[in-house]
Amino acid sequence: MCYTVKSIDDVRRLVIATRGLSGLSDAPTLIDKACRRMFELVGADMVAVALYDGADTLVVGASEGLEIDLSGIRLPRGCGLGWRALQRSMPTTTGNCAADAEHLDDLVEAVIPEDIRGLAAVPLTFNDLWLGVLYAGTRGRRVSPRTTLLMNEFGASLAPLLVTAVRADHAERLAVEEERQRIAQQLHDTAGQLLFQISMSAKEIQQCARDDPETAVEAARSIETAAAEASTYLREAMHSLMPADEALPVTMRRDVAVFSNRTGITTELVTLGTPRHAGAEVEGVVLSALREGLHNVEKHAGARAVLVSLAYQSHQLSLAIEDDGKGLPPDFDLNPVPGREAGLGIPGLLQRVTGAGGVLRIGNNDDGGTSLRVTLPLVACA
């Protein structure tokens, strides 16, 4: 007998069940939500969704209605009700899965202790492409034809969404792999060559340290320069691997830890608000301000503790560096000194901050130490 959806209520329930699934491009999230929606739709005692792995196995991705979670159960080809439905390309049911030997598999053995007896398996396909199987189970009765029909209709709506999600996931993985290869090549062409240069300069020092001190000194300077450049390349490569929203706080946390370990000054970083990408210019200015501020603490403050705070607000990003040191000298002037190169120290930082549309403030705080604050607009620079 052929069943069709005639009930207005069934049509309405199908529309509600599939609503909101089309916006999900992540396959695991889509399967998890679809499983919950199917459970609400069909009125069975349990449901599950198993995905075809492209080889010889169905893997349960989500389940609802049972005390145990069926996720992760693997069903080898040709084993159980699900494979029979998939190979026949039609819904398949049993009234007593516990007594039906040909339908036994790990999924059936998992649901039997919870008194599931009626079981239906509906193939999930798209243009003859195997995607997986939808399951529904009942206690003490056979799964009704109406339930099987609703599962079939639900699967027809889910299949193209699942194909799109899987393809998006594949494209994302491919993009990640291509980016990894690009970074690996960049490291080989930059940091790799610099490290080779360091090695050769070190050998040169060993060979001429006694007889030609000037050449040895020049080789040592070459090592210092190459090591600094290699460090920069490696830092940029690691920075590019981080999610954009997290890159700035992660980089700052690393810089703060390095500073604290090197100087012995207790230094903490506090992040306020929700981190988000602020743009290369703004984040570059923030990092410059952090490093210049910590450098001045180490060189001038005589501090025992430093608090660094990074605050994300609706339209601005703020950095504050507070120390408990001896404070600013009486003759401190934030404005550039005539004749001094603008790119150095605080004058250079002031130039970068104002160039990005921000404000730099430096003064004494309530604890007698120094406070450096930078405020930058997010709207103009993000």
mmCIF file of C-alpha atoms in Angstrom:
data_model
loop_
_atom_site.group_PDB
_atom_site.id
_atom_site.type_symbol
_atom_site.label_atom_id
_atom_site.label_comp_id
_atom_site.label_asym_id
_atom_site.label_seq_id
_atom_site.Cartn_x
_atom_site.Cartn_y
_atom_site.Cartn_z
ATOM 1 C CA MET A 1 0.000 0.000 0.000
ATOM 2 C CA CYS A 2 1.297 3.488 -0.858
ATOM 3 C CA TYR A 3 0.932 6.140 1.836
ATOM 4 C CA THR A 4 1.007 9.849 1.097
ATOM 5 C CA VAL A 5 0.884 12.849 3.394
ATOM 6 C CA LYS A 6 -2.708 14.035 3.281
ATOM 7 C CA SER A 7 -3.213 15.378 6.772
ATOM 8 C CA ILE A 8 -2.875 19.143 7.030
ATOM 9 C CA ASP A 9 -1.484 18.586 10.509
ATOM 10 C CA ASP A 10 1.242 16.294 9.129
ATOM 11 C CA VAL A 11 2.189 18.862 6.493
ATOM 12 C CA ARG A 12 2.375 21.560 9.150
ATOM 13 C CA ARG A 13 4.517 19.334 11.382
ATOM 14 C CA LEU A 14 6.903 18.631 8.492
ATOM 15 C CA VAL A 15 7.282 22.345 7.761
ATOM 16 C CA ILE A 16 8.019 23.064 11.427
ATOM 17 C CA ALA A 17 10.483 20.162 11.660
ATOM 18 C CA THR A 18 12.561 21.314 8.683
ATOM 19 C CA ARG A 19 12.404 25.026 9.505
ATOM 20 C CA GLY A 20 15.785 26.417 10.505
ATOM 21 C CA LEU A 21 17.832 23.485 9.210
ATOM 22 C CA SER A 22 18.743 25.191 5.930
ATOM 23 C CA GLY A 23 20.988 27.725 7.660
ATOM 24 C CA LEU A 24 23.300 25.097 9.155
ATOM 25 C CA SER A 25 26.494 24.519 7.154
ATOM 26 C CA ASP A 26 28.241 22.382 9.788
ATOM 27 C CA ALA A 27 27.360 18.711 9.212
ATOM 28 C CA PRO A 28 27.577 17.475 12.856
ATOM 29 C CA THR A 29 25.436 20.385 14.069
ATOM 30 C CA LEU A 30 22.926 19.777 11.284
ATOM 31 C CA ILE A 31 22.646 16.064 12.133
ATOM 32 C CA ASP A 32 22.241 16.747 15.847
ATOM 33 C CA LYS A 33 19.477 19.299 15.293
ATOM 34 C CA ALA A 34 17.779 17.198 12.602
ATOM 35 C CA CYS A 35 17.676 14.225 14.966
ATOM 36 C CA ARG A 36 15.908 16.282 17.634
ATOM 37 C CA ARG A 37 13.445 17.649 15.068
ATOM 38 C CA MET A 38 12.692 14.162 13.731
ATOM 39 C CA PHE A 39 12.062 12.893 17.264
ATOM 40 C CA GLU A 40 9.482 15.649 17.782
ATOM 41 C CA LEU A 41 7.961 14.981 14.356
ATOM 42 C CA VAL A 42 7.387 11.226 14.241
ATOM 43 C CA GLY A 43 6.289 10.526 17.818
ATOM 44 C CA ALA A 44 8.405 7.374 18.165
ATOM 45 C CA ASP A 45 10.107 6.262 21.388
ATOM 46 C CA MET A 46 13.574 6.723 19.882
ATOM 47 C CA VAL A 47 15.211 7.991 16.719
ATOM 48 C CA ALA A 48 18.746 7.972 15.365
ATOM 49 C CA VAL A 49 20.648 9.218 12.338
ATOM 50 C CA ALA A 50 23.528 7.190 10.898
ATOM 51 C CA LEU A 51 25.817 8.554 8.173
ATOM 52 C CA TYR A 52 27.482 6.583 5.400
ATOM 53 C CA ASP A 53 31.265 6.999 5.647
ATOM 54 C CA GLY A 54 31.840 6.543 1.921
ATOM 55 C CA ALA A 55 33.374 3.091 2.343
ATOM 56 C CA ASP A 56 31.759 0.175 4.145
ATOM 57 C CA THR A 57 30.289 1.568 7.346
ATOM 58 C CA LEU A 58 27.296 3.450 8.700
ATOM 59 C CA VAL A 59 28.220 5.572 11.734
ATOM 60 C CA VAL A 60 25.524 6.788 14.132
ATOM 61 C CA GLY A 61 25.869 10.561 14.412
ATOM 62 C CA ALA A 62 23.024 11.382 16.820
ATOM 63 C CA SER A 63 20.149 9.783 18.719
ATOM 64 C CA GLU A 64 17.186 10.872 20.840
ATOM 65 C CA GLY A 65 14.763 9.235 23.277
ATOM 66 C CA LEU A 66 17.038 6.730 25.018
ATOM 67 C CA GLU A 67 18.988 6.843 28.252
ATOM 68 C CA ILE A 68 22.077 5.766 26.330
ATOM 69 C CA ASP A 69 23.672 7.767 23.520
ATOM 70 C CA LEU A 70 24.020 5.724 20.346
ATOM 71 C CA SER A 71 26.479 8.181 18.767
ATOM 72 C CA GLY A 72 29.618 6.536 17.449
ATOM 73 C CA ILE A 73 28.140 3.066 16.905
ATOM 74 C CA ARG A 74 29.571 1.626 13.677
ATOM 75 C CA LEU A 75 27.503 -0.672 11.470
ATOM 76 C CA PRO A 76 29.520 -2.651 8.872
ATOM 77 C CA ARG A 77 28.162 -3.069 5.346
ATOM 78 C CA GLY A 78 25.461 -5.705 4.961
ATOM 79 C CA CYS A 79 24.763 -5.886 8.683
ATOM 80 C CA GLY A 80 21.344 -5.017 10.102
ATOM 81 C CA LEU A 81 18.134 -3.260 9.133
ATOM 82 C CA GLY A 82 19.773 0.011 8.080
ATOM 83 C CA TRP A 83 21.987 -1.551 5.432
ATOM 84 C CA ARG A 84 19.056 -3.557 4.097
ATOM 85 C CA ALA A 85 17.019 -0.359 3.680
ATOM 86 C CA LEU A 86 19.930 1.456 2.037
ATOM 87 C CA GLN A 87 20.711 -1.358 -0.406
ATOM 88 C CA ARG A 88 17.028 -1.804 -1.304
ATOM 89 C CA SER A 89 16.530 1.991 -1.559
ATOM 90 C CA MET A 90 13.273 1.772 0.381
ATOM 91 C CA PRO A 91 12.039 1.977 3.990
ATOM 92 C CA THR A 92 12.319 -1.303 5.893
ATOM 93 C CA THR A 93 10.620 -2.224 9.168
ATOM 94 C CA THR A 94 10.486 -5.043 11.687
ATOM 95 C CA GLY A 95 7.953 -5.715 14.423
ATOM 96 C CA ASN A 96 10.444 -7.421 16.737
ATOM 97 C CA CYS A 97 14.066 -6.528 16.094
ATOM 98 C CA ALA A 98 15.184 -8.679 19.052
ATOM 99 C CA ALA A 99 13.844 -11.857 17.459
ATOM 100 C CA ASP A 100 14.801 -11.077 13.860
ATOM 101 C CA ALA A 101 18.326 -12.461 13.442
ATOM 102 C CA GLU A 102 18.965 -10.913 10.026
ATOM 103 C CA HIS A 103 18.404 -7.432 11.457
ATOM 104 C CA LEU A 104 20.738 -7.773 14.433
ATOM 105 C CA ASP A 105 23.603 -5.297 14.584
ATOM 106 C CA ASP A 106 25.268 -3.162 17.271
ATOM 107 C CA LEU A 107 22.480 -0.567 17.118
ATOM 108 C CA VAL A 108 19.765 -3.179 17.665
ATOM 109 C CA GLU A 109 21.727 -4.773 20.508
ATOM 110 C CA ALA A 110 22.045 -1.330 22.121
ATOM 111 C CA VAL A 111 18.292 -0.563 21.993
ATOM 112 C CA ILE A 112 16.976 -4.003 23.037
ATOM 113 C CA PRO A 113 17.753 -3.444 26.770
ATOM 114 C CA GLU A 114 15.514 -0.355 26.610
ATOM 115 C CA ASP A 115 12.635 -2.525 25.353
ATOM 116 C CA ILE A 116 12.688 -1.196 21.785
ATOM 117 C CA ARG A 117 11.080 -3.828 19.562
ATOM 118 C CA GLY A 118 9.533 -2.090 16.557
ATOM 119 C CA LEU A 119 12.192 -0.551 14.323
ATOM 120 C CA ALA A 120 12.063 1.315 11.014
ATOM 121 C CA ALA A 121 15.013 2.261 8.808
ATOM 122 C CA VAL A 122 14.619 4.835 6.031
ATOM 123 C CA PRO A 123 17.426 5.366 3.496
ATOM 124 C CA LEU A 124 18.828 8.882 3.277
ATOM 125 C CA THR A 125 19.899 9.475 -0.330
ATOM 126 C CA PHE A 126 20.384 12.302 -2.806
ATOM 127 C CA ASN A 127 20.421 11.642 -6.569
ATOM 128 C CA ASP A 128 21.348 7.976 -5.963
ATOM 129 C CA LEU A 129 24.138 9.075 -3.594
ATOM 130 C CA TRP A 130 24.127 7.211 -0.282
ATOM 131 C CA LEU A 131 24.142 9.622 2.657
ATOM 132 C CA GLY A 132 22.940 7.472 5.551
ATOM 133 C CA VAL A 133 19.910 6.012 7.314
ATOM 134 C CA LEU A 134 17.162 7.419 9.542
ATOM 135 C CA TYR A 135 15.980 5.122 12.346
ATOM 136 C CA ALA A 136 12.849 5.177 14.514
ATOM 137 C CA GLY A 137 11.972 2.670 17.222
ATOM 138 C CA THR A 138 8.951 1.902 19.393
ATOM 139 C CA ARG A 139 8.292 -0.126 22.531
ATOM 140 C CA GLY A 140 5.934 -3.081 22.213
ATOM 141 C CA ARG A 141 4.545 -2.290 18.772
ATOM 142 C CA ARG A 142 5.487 -2.008 15.125
ATOM 143 C CA VAL A 143 6.432 1.405 13.750
ATOM 144 C CA SER A 144 3.338 2.731 11.972
ATOM 145 C CA PRO A 145 3.206 3.387 8.209
ATOM 146 C CA ARG A 146 2.465 7.046 8.989
ATOM 147 C CA THR A 147 5.662 7.330 11.036
ATOM 148 C CA THR A 148 7.678 5.717 8.250
ATOM 149 C CA LEU A 149 6.135 8.094 5.728
ATOM 150 C CA LEU A 150 6.960 11.143 7.853
ATOM 151 C CA MET A 151 10.540 9.904 8.198
ATOM 152 C CA ASN A 152 10.769 9.475 4.427
ATOM 153 C CA GLU A 153 9.442 12.983 3.760
ATOM 154 C CA PHE A 154 11.721 14.450 6.416
ATOM 155 C CA GLY A 155 14.700 12.637 4.888
ATOM 156 C CA ALA A 156 13.881 14.042 1.446
ATOM 157 C CA SER A 157 14.126 17.563 2.896
ATOM 158 C CA LEU A 158 17.233 16.801 4.950
ATOM 159 C CA ALA A 159 19.276 15.134 2.175
ATOM 160 C CA PRO A 160 20.135 18.226 0.053
ATOM 161 C CA LEU A 161 20.951 20.196 3.206
ATOM 162 C CA LEU A 162 23.309 17.447 4.328
ATOM 163 C CA VAL A 163 25.026 17.340 0.923
ATOM 164 C CA THR A 164 25.576 21.105 1.092
ATOM 165 C CA ALA A 165 26.958 20.882 4.633
ATOM 166 C CA VAL A 166 29.322 18.024 3.766
ATOM 167 C CA ARG A 167 30.605 19.878 0.701
ATOM 168 C CA ALA A 168 31.121 23.043 2.753
ATOM 169 C CA ASP A 169 33.035 21.034 5.346
ATOM 170 C CA HIS A 170 35.183 19.492 2.606
ATOM 171 C CA ALA A 171 35.872 22.917 1.077
ATOM 172 C CA GLU A 172 36.863 24.297 4.484
ATOM 173 C CA ARG A 173 39.256 21.408 5.108
ATOM 174 C CA LEU A 174 40.760 21.881 1.655
ATOM 175 C CA ALA A 175 41.255 25.593 2.319
ATOM 176 C CA VAL A 176 42.934 24.823 5.653
ATOM 177 C CA GLU A 177 45.272 22.322 3.991
ATOM 178 C CA GLU A 178 46.178 24.801 1.255
ATOM 179 C CA GLU A 179 46.907 27.458 3.884
ATOM 180 C CA ARG A 180 49.104 25.037 5.817
ATOM 181 C CA GLN A 181 51.074 24.270 2.672
ATOM 182 C CA ARG A 182 51.446 27.988 1.936
ATOM 183 C CA ILE A 183 52.748 28.680 5.449
ATOM 184 C CA ALA A 184 55.114 25.706 5.281
ATOM 185 C CA GLN A 185 56.538 26.996 2.005
ATOM 186 C CA GLN A 186 56.836 30.510 3.420
ATOM 187 C CA LEU A 187 58.695 29.229 6.480
ATOM 188 C CA HIS A 188 61.024 27.232 4.247
ATOM 189 C CA ASP A 189 61.760 30.269 2.078
ATOM 190 C CA THR A 190 62.230 32.716 4.964
ATOM 191 C CA ALA A 191 62.921 31.303 8.415
ATOM 192 C CA GLY A 192 64.625 28.236 6.951
ATOM 193 C CA GLN A 193 67.099 30.337 5.001
ATOM 194 C CA LEU A 194 67.728 32.589 7.999
ATOM 195 C CA LEU A 195 68.442 29.606 10.237
ATOM 196 C CA PHE A 196 70.906 28.318 7.640
ATOM 197 C CA GLN A 197 72.579 31.738 7.680
ATOM 198 C CA ILE A 198 72.800 31.580 11.484
ATOM 199 C CA SER A 199 74.433 28.156 11.275
ATOM 200 C CA MET A 200 77.043 29.347 8.770
ATOM 201 C CA SER A 201 77.812 32.474 10.816
ATOM 202 C CA ALA A 202 78.276 30.366 13.953
ATOM 203 C CA LYS A 203 80.796 28.182 12.120
ATOM 204 C CA GLU A 204 82.613 31.310 10.948
ATOM 205 C CA ILE A 205 82.904 32.543 14.539
ATOM 206 C CA GLN A 206 84.444 29.245 15.615
ATOM 207 C CA GLN A 207 86.991 29.398 12.818
ATOM 208 C CA CYS A 208 88.182 32.990 13.251
ATOM 209 C CA ALA A 209 87.492 33.856 16.907
ATOM 210 C CA ARG A 210 91.200 33.924 17.834
ATOM 211 C CA ASP A 211 92.917 35.108 14.663
ATOM 212 C CA ASP A 212 90.341 37.617 13.373
ATOM 213 C CA PRO A 213 88.201 39.075 16.207
ATOM 214 C CA GLU A 214 86.632 41.739 13.980
ATOM 215 C CA THR A 215 85.268 39.118 11.591
ATOM 216 C CA ALA A 216 83.984 37.117 14.558
ATOM 217 C CA VAL A 217 82.164 40.166 15.925
ATOM 218 C CA GLU A 218 80.611 40.852 12.520
ATOM 219 C CA ALA A 219 79.471 37.223 12.288
ATOM 220 C CA ALA A 220 77.913 37.495 15.751
ATOM 221 C CA ARG A 221 76.006 40.592 14.651
ATOM 222 C CA SER A 222 74.803 38.703 11.591
ATOM 223 C CA ILE A 223 73.507 35.929 13.855
ATOM 224 C CA GLU A 224 71.673 38.448 16.026
ATOM 225 C CA THR A 225 70.012 40.080 13.007
ATOM 226 C CA ALA A 226 69.059 36.781 11.362
ATOM 227 C CA ALA A 227 67.668 35.386 14.620
ATOM 228 C CA ALA A 228 65.484 38.477 15.086
ATOM 229 C CA GLU A 229 64.168 38.207 11.526
ATOM 230 C CA ALA A 230 63.478 34.476 11.927
ATOM 231 C CA SER A 231 61.608 35.167 15.167
ATOM 232 C CA THR A 232 59.459 37.747 13.373
ATOM 233 C CA TYR A 233 58.611 35.369 10.533
ATOM 234 C CA LEU A 234 57.708 32.578 12.954
ATOM 235 C CA ARG A 235 55.548 34.909 15.047
ATOM 236 C CA GLU A 236 53.676 36.072 11.948
ATOM 237 C CA ALA A 237 53.153 32.477 10.809
ATOM 238 C CA MET A 238 51.749 31.417 14.185
ATOM 239 C CA HIS A 239 49.589 34.542 14.282
ATOM 240 C CA SER A 240 48.070 33.674 10.897
ATOM 241 C CA LEU A 241 47.034 30.228 12.185
ATOM 242 C CA MET A 242 44.914 31.694 14.974
ATOM 243 C CA PRO A 243 41.222 32.598 14.529
ATOM 244 C CA ALA A 244 41.041 36.325 13.767
ATOM 245 C CA ASP A 245 38.898 37.065 16.833
ATOM 246 C CA GLU A 246 41.401 35.410 19.186
ATOM 247 C CA ALA A 247 44.718 36.397 17.599
ATOM 248 C CA LEU A 248 45.275 39.679 19.478
ATOM 249 C CA PRO A 249 44.489 38.412 23.022
ATOM 250 C CA VAL A 250 46.547 35.246 22.419
ATOM 251 C CA THR A 251 49.549 37.224 21.167
ATOM 252 C CA MET A 252 49.285 39.644 24.088
ATOM 253 C CA ARG A 253 49.047 36.787 26.576
ATOM 254 C CA ARG A 254 52.226 35.292 25.147
ATOM 255 C CA ASP A 255 54.082 38.636 25.287
ATOM 256 C CA VAL A 256 52.968 39.213 28.870
ATOM 257 C CA ALA A 257 54.124 35.730 29.908
ATOM 258 C CA VAL A 258 57.523 36.204 28.248
ATOM 259 C CA PHE A 259 57.942 39.589 29.953
ATOM 260 C CA SER A 260 56.979 38.240 33.376
ATOM 261 C CA ASN A 261 59.269 35.205 33.099
ATOM 262 C CA ARG A 262 62.219 37.270 31.908
ATOM 263 C CA THR A 263 61.952 40.131 34.411
ATOM 264 C CA GLY A 264 60.395 38.431 37.438
ATOM 265 C CA ILE A 265 57.765 41.206 37.565
ATOM 266 C CA THR A 266 54.312 39.777 38.308
ATOM 267 C CA THR A 267 52.236 40.658 35.244
ATOM 268 C CA GLU A 268 48.614 39.784 34.506
ATOM 269 C CA LEU A 269 46.425 40.272 31.439
ATOM 270 C CA VAL A 270 42.673 40.807 31.754
ATOM 271 C CA THR A 271 40.424 40.797 28.671
ATOM 272 C CA LEU A 272 37.064 42.572 28.983
ATOM 273 C CA GLY A 273 34.201 42.222 26.510
ATOM 274 C CA THR A 274 33.953 39.795 23.591
ATOM 275 C CA PRO A 275 37.127 39.624 21.477
ATOM 276 C CA ARG A 276 36.664 40.352 17.781
ATOM 277 C CA HIS A 277 38.934 41.164 14.878
ATOM 278 C CA ALA A 278 39.821 44.858 15.022
ATOM 279 C CA GLY A 279 41.802 45.145 11.801
ATOM 280 C CA ALA A 280 45.539 44.839 11.183
ATOM 281 C CA GLU A 281 46.316 48.524 11.820
ATOM 282 C CA VAL A 282 44.508 48.771 15.152
ATOM 283 C CA GLU A 283 45.858 45.452 16.436
ATOM 284 C CA GLY A 284 49.366 46.411 15.332
ATOM 285 C CA VAL A 285 49.146 49.666 17.302
ATOM 286 C CA VAL A 286 47.870 47.818 20.387
ATOM 287 C CA LEU A 287 50.783 45.367 20.269
ATOM 288 C CA SER A 288 53.275 48.210 19.802
ATOM 289 C CA ALA A 289 51.778 50.015 22.799
ATOM 290 C CA LEU A 290 51.929 46.863 24.917
ATOM 291 C CA ARG A 291 55.570 46.187 24.086
ATOM 292 C CA GLU A 292 56.643 49.808 24.512
ATOM 293 C CA GLY A 293 54.768 50.041 27.803
ATOM 294 C CA LEU A 294 56.305 46.844 29.202
ATOM 295 C CA HIS A 295 59.747 47.932 28.001
ATOM 296 C CA ASN A 296 59.407 51.204 29.922
ATOM 297 C CA VAL A 297 58.204 49.370 33.036
ATOM 298 C CA GLU A 298 61.291 47.164 32.936
ATOM 299 C CA LYS A 299 63.665 50.042 32.217
ATOM 300 C CA HIS A 300 62.321 52.874 34.377
ATOM 301 C CA ALA A 301 59.500 51.933 36.767
ATOM 302 C CA GLY A 302 61.119 49.752 39.427
ATOM 303 C CA ALA A 303 57.757 47.985 39.655
ATOM 304 C CA ARG A 304 56.891 44.701 41.340
ATOM 305 C CA ALA A 305 53.542 44.148 39.604
ATOM 306 C CA VAL A 306 51.843 45.143 36.347
ATOM 307 C CA LEU A 307 48.203 44.840 35.293
ATOM 308 C CA VAL A 308 47.412 44.877 31.562
ATOM 309 C CA SER A 309 43.782 45.192 30.487
ATOM 310 C CA LEU A 310 42.309 44.936 26.992
ATOM 311 C CA ALA A 311 38.698 46.134 26.711
ATOM 312 C CA TYR A 312 36.434 45.507 23.706
ATOM 313 C CA GLN A 313 33.567 47.994 23.590
ATOM 314 C CA SER A 314 30.939 48.676 20.944
ATOM 315 C CA HIS A 315 32.917 51.311 19.057
ATOM 316 C CA GLN A 316 36.383 51.297 20.562
ATOM 317 C CA LEU A 317 39.244 49.125 21.763
ATOM 318 C CA SER A 318 41.174 50.184 24.860
ATOM 319 C CA LEU A 319 44.509 49.086 26.304
ATOM 320 C CA ALA A 320 45.678 50.004 29.805
ATOM 321 C CA ILE A 321 49.031 49.191 31.436
ATOM 322 C CA GLU A 322 49.210 49.955 35.173
ATOM 323 C CA ASP A 323 52.298 49.411 37.343
ATOM 324 C CA ASP A 324 53.076 49.941 41.042
ATOM 325 C CA GLY A 325 56.475 51.526 40.428
ATOM 326 C CA LYS A 326 57.893 54.951 41.229
ATOM 327 C CA GLY A 327 55.802 56.898 38.723
ATOM 328 C CA LEU A 328 56.771 59.457 36.107
ATOM 329 C CA PRO A 329 59.562 61.992 36.578
ATOM 330 C CA PRO A 330 58.381 65.576 37.196
ATOM 331 C CA ASP A 331 59.689 66.758 33.827
ATOM 332 C CA PHE A 332 57.949 64.055 31.761
ATOM 333 C CA ASP A 333 56.418 65.405 28.540
ATOM 334 C CA LEU A 334 54.362 63.224 26.216
ATOM 335 C CA ASN A 335 54.947 65.503 23.235
ATOM 336 C CA PRO A 336 57.940 64.701 20.981
ATOM 337 C CA VAL A 337 61.231 66.346 21.846
ATOM 338 C CA PRO A 338 62.424 68.654 19.030
ATOM 339 C CA GLY A 339 65.224 67.049 17.059
ATOM 340 C CA ARG A 340 64.486 63.533 18.328
ATOM 341 C CA GLU A 341 63.619 60.863 15.771
ATOM 342 C CA ALA A 342 59.834 60.427 15.812
ATOM 343 C CA GLY A 343 59.952 56.672 15.310
ATOM 344 C CA LEU A 344 61.569 55.938 18.682
ATOM 345 C CA GLY A 345 59.956 55.152 22.034
ATOM 346 C CA ILE A 346 56.921 57.028 23.303
ATOM 347 C CA PRO A 347 57.041 59.731 20.571
ATOM 348 C CA GLY A 348 56.916 57.030 17.903
ATOM 349 C CA LEU A 349 54.029 55.303 19.700
ATOM 350 C CA LEU A 350 52.148 58.610 19.956
ATOM 351 C CA GLN A 351 52.548 59.061 16.214
ATOM 352 C CA ARG A 352 51.170 55.571 15.479
ATOM 353 C CA VAL A 353 48.223 55.957 17.862
ATOM 354 C CA THR A 354 47.148 59.352 16.513
ATOM 355 C CA GLY A 355 47.684 58.111 12.949
ATOM 356 C CA ALA A 356 45.117 55.370 13.628
ATOM 357 C CA GLY A 357 42.645 57.920 14.986
ATOM 358 C CA GLY A 358 43.288 57.033 18.622
ATOM 359 C CA VAL A 359 44.316 58.713 21.857
ATOM 360 C CA LEU A 360 47.381 58.009 24.028
ATOM 361 C CA ARG A 361 47.446 59.055 27.692
ATOM 362 C CA ILE A 362 50.308 58.559 30.157
ATOM 363 C CA GLY A 363 50.198 59.663 33.778
ATOM 364 C CA ASN A 364 50.609 58.658 37.404
ATOM 365 C CA ASN A 365 48.003 56.361 38.927
ATOM 366 C CA ASP A 366 46.506 56.244 42.418
ATOM 367 C CA ASP A 367 49.107 53.699 43.594
ATOM 368 C CA GLY A 368 51.977 56.028 42.756
ATOM 369 C CA GLY A 369 52.953 54.080 39.661
ATOM 370 C CA THR A 370 52.484 54.830 35.977
ATOM 371 C CA SER A 371 49.407 54.371 33.803
ATOM 372 C CA LEU A 372 49.575 54.102 30.006
ATOM 373 C CA ARG A 373 46.239 54.105 28.185
ATOM 374 C CA VAL A 374 45.490 53.762 24.485
ATOM 375 C CA THR A 375 41.995 54.120 23.017
ATOM 376 C CA LEU A 376 41.364 53.299 19.357
ATOM 377 C CA PRO A 377 38.163 53.499 17.286
ATOM 378 C CA LEU A 378 36.882 50.148 16.028
ATOM 379 C CA VAL A 379 34.410 51.447 13.451
ATOM 380 C CA ALA A 380 36.979 53.372 11.452
ATOM 381 C CA CYS A 381 39.698 50.727 11.599
ATOM 382 C CA ALA A 382 37.959 47.314 11.718
#
